[in-house]
Tab-separated table of C-alpha atoms in Angstrom:
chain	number	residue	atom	x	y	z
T	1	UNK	CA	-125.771	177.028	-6.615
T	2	UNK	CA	-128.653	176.965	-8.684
T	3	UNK	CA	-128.471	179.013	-12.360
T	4	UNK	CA	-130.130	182.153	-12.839
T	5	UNK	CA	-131.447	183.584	-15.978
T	6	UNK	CA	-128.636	186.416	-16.948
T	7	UNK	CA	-130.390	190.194	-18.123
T	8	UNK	CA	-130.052	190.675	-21.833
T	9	UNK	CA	-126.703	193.090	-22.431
T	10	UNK	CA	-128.904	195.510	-23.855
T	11	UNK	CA	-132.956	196.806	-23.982
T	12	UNK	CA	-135.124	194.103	-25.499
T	13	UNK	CA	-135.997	196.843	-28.516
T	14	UNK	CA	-132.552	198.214	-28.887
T	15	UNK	CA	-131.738	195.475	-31.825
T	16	UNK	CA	-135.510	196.514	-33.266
T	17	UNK	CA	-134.248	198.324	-36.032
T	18	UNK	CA	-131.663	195.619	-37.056
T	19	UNK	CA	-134.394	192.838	-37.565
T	20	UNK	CA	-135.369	191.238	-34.007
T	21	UNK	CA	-138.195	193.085	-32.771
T	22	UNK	CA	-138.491	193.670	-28.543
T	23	UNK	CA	-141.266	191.333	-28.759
T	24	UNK	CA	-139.182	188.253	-30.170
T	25	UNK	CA	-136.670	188.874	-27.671
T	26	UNK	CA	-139.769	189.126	-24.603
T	27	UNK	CA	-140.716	185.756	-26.171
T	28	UNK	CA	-137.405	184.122	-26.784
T	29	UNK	CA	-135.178	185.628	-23.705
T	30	UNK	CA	-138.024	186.144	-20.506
T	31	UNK	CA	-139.956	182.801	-21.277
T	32	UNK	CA	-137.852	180.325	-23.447
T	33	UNK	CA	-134.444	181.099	-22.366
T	34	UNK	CA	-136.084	181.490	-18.763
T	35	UNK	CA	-137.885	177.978	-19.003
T	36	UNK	CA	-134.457	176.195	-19.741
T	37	UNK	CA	-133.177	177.780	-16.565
T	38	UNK	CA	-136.030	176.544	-14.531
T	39	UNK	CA	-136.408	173.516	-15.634
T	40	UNK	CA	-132.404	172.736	-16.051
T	41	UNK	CA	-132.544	173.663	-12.046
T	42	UNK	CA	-135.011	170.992	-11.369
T	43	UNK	CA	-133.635	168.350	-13.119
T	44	UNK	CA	-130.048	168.805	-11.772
T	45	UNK	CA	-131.549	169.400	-8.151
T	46	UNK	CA	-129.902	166.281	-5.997
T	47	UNK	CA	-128.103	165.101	-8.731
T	48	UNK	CA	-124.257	164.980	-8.951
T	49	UNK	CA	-124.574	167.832	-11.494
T	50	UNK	CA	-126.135	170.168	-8.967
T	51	UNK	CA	-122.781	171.711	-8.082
T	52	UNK	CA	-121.129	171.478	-11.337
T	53	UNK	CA	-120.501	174.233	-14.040
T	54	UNK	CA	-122.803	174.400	-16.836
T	55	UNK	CA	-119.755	173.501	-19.189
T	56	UNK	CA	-119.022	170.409	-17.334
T	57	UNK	CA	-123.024	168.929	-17.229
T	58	UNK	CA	-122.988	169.248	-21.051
T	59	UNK	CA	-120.051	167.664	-21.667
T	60	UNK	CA	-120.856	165.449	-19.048
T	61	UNK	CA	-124.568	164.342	-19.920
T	62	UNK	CA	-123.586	164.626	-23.665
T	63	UNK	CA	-124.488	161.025	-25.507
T	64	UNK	CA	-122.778	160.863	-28.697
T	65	UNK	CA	-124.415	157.599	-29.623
T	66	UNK	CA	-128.254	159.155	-29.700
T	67	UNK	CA	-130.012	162.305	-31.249
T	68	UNK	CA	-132.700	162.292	-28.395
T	69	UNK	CA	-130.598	163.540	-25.189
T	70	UNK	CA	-131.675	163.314	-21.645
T	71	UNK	CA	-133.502	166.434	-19.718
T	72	UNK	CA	-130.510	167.761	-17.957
T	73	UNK	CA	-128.315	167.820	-20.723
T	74	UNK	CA	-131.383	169.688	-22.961
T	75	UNK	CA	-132.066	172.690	-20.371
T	76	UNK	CA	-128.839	172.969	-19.306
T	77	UNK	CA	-127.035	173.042	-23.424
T	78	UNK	CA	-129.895	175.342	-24.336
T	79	UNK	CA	-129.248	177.625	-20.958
T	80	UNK	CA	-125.331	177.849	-22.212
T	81	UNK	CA	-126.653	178.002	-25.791
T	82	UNK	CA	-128.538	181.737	-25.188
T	83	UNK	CA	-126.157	183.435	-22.704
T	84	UNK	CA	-123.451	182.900	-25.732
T	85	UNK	CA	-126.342	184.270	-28.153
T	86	UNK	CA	-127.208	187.244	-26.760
T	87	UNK	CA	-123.507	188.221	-25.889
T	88	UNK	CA	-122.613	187.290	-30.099
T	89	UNK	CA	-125.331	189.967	-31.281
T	90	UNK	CA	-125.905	193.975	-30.059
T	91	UNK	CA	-126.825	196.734	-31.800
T	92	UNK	CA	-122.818	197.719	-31.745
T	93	UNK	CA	-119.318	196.101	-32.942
T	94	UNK	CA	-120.880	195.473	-36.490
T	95	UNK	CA	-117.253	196.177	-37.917
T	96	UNK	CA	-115.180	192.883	-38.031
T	97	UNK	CA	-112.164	193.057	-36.081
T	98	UNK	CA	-108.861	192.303	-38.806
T	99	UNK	CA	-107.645	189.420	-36.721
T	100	UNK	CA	-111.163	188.111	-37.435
T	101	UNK	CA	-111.116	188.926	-40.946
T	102	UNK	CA	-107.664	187.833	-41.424
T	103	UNK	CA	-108.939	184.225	-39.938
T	104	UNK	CA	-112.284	183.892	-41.919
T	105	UNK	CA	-110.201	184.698	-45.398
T	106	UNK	CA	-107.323	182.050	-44.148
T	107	UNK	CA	-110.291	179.500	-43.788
T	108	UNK	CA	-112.833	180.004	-46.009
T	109	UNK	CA	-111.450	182.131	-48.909
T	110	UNK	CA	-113.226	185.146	-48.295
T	111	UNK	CA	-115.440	186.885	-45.382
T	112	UNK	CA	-118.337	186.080	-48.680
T	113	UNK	CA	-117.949	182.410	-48.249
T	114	UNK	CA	-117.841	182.170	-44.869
T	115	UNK	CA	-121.262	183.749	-44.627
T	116	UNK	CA	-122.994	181.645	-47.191
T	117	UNK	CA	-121.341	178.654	-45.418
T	118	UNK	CA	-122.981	179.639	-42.425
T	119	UNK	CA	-126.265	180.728	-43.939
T	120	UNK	CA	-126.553	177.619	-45.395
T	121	UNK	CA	-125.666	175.077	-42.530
T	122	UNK	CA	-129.011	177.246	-40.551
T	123	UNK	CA	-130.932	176.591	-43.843
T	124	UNK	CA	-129.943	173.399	-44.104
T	125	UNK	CA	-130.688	172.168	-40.164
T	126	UNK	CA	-133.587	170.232	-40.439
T	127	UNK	CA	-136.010	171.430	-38.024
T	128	UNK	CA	-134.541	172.865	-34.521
T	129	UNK	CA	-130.983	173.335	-33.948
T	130	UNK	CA	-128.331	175.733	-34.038
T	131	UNK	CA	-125.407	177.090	-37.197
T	132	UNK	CA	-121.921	177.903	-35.781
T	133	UNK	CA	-118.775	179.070	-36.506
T	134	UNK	CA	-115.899	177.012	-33.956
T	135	UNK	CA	-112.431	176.920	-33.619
T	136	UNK	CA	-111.305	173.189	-33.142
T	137	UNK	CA	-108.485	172.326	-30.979
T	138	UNK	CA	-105.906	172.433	-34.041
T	139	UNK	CA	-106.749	175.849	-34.534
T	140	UNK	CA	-108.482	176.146	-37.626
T	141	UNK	CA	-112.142	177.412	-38.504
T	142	UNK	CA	-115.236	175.332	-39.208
T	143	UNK	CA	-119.047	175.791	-39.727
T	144	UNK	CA	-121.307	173.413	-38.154
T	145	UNK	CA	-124.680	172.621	-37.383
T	146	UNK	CA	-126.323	170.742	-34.237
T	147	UNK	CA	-129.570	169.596	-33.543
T	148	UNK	CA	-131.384	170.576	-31.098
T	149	UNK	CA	-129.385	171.917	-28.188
T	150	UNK	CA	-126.236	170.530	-28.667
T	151	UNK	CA	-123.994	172.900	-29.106
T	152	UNK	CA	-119.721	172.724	-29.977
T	153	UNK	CA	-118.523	172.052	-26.234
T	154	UNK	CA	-119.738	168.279	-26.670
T	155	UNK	CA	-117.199	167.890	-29.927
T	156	UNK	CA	-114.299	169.719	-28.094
T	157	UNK	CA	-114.869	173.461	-30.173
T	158	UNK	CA	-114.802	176.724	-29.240
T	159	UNK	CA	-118.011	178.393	-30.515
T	160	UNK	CA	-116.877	181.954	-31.729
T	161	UNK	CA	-120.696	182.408	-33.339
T	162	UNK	CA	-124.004	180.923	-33.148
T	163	UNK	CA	-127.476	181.455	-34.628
T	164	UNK	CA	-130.109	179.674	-32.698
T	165	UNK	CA	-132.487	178.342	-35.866
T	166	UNK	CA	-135.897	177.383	-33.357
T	167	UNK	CA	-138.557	178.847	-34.859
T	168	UNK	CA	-139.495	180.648	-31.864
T	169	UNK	CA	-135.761	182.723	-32.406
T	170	UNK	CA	-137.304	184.213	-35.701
T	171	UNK	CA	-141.340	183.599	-36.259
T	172	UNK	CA	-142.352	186.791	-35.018
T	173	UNK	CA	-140.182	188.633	-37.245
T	174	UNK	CA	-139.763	186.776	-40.282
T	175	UNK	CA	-142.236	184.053	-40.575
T	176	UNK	CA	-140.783	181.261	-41.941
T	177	UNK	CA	-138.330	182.798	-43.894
T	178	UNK	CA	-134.932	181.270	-42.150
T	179	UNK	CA	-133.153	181.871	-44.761
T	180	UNK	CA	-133.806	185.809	-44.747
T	181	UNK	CA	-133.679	185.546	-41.043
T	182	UNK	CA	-129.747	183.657	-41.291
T	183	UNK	CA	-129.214	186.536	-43.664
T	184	UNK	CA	-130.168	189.542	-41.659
T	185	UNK	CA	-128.473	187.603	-38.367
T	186	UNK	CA	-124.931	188.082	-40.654
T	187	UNK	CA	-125.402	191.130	-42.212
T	188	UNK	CA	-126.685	193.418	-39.040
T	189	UNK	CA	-127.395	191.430	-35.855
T	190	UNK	CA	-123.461	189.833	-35.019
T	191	UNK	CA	-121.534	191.579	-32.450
T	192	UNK	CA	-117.756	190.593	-34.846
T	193	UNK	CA	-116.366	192.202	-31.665
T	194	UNK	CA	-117.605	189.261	-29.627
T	195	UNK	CA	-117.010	186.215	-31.767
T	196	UNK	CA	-113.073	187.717	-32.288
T	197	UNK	CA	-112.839	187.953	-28.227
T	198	UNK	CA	-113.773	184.268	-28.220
T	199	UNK	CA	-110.816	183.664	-30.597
């Protein structure tokens, strides 16, 4: 069954007023997040992929040994990659859930340090890639940062949060000011509803 590009979970200007304007999200969801599911469709089409999950072609096509991946694992990472990022922001469930809290003070010392741990793993990704905030299969909390599309699936994480740091996820809006752009992500754009469901 072939993918298909999933609606946004809200209206392309309803996170306007929070910092990511209706036309970054026209850009970003309709043609880039739409072009990964095209193009990931075509690549796995007679493959042995073609009737897997998406979970199970990135872990699948994953090669730990190389930075440059192969075309199915690219579309189809980057495909998985923005259905989780669209679901981790809205322009509701800006309160962090206490279980949350509870877990980000346990692992980080404070709710403070986790956020400038994760604003500066995006800041610090050189050029494209994503900042995230996983569970590992111990339990505990980490920040990391990928290149590219790989994302936490291919180390074995959970990704409770992730900030996609293309330019094309924050040009429009902020130039080339990731930093600001990380920044305004944490402070009004994350759904803490959503990354504590993931927990």
């Amino acid at each position: 069954m072939a993918f298909e590009l999933p609606d946004l979970p809200y209206a392309h200007d309803a996170l306007a007023d929070l910092g990511m304007s209706a036309e970054t999200l026209e850009f970003h969801h309709d043609l880039h997040h739409n072009a990964y599911v095209t193009n990931g469709n075509a690549a796995i089409a007679g493959t042995e992929w073609e009737s897997k999950s998406m979970e199970d072609i990135i872990t699948g096509t994953y090669n730990a040994t190389s930075v440059a991946q192969n075309g199915i694992f690219n579309n189809i990472s980057q495909l998985w990659n923005h259905n989780q990022f669209w679901e981790m922001m809205g322009p509701n469930g800006n309160a962090m859930p206490g279980e949350l809290e509870k877990a980000l003070v346990e692992n980080f010392g404070s709710v403070d340090d986790f956020k400038s741990q994760f604003a500066a793993a995006g800041a610090g990704q050189f050029g494209s890639g994503w900042c995230w905030l996983v569970k590992n299969a111990d339990g505990s909390l980490a920040v990391t940062k990928t290149e590219n599309g790989v994302n936490p699936l291919c180390f074995n994480q959970t990704a409770l949060l992730g900030c996609d740091v293309w330019e094309h996820s924050y040009y429009i809006d902020f130039r080339n000011k990731r930093p600001v752009y990380l920044t305004n992500f944490l402070e009004k754009l994350v759904n803490w509803e959503n990354v504590a469901s993931r927990m």
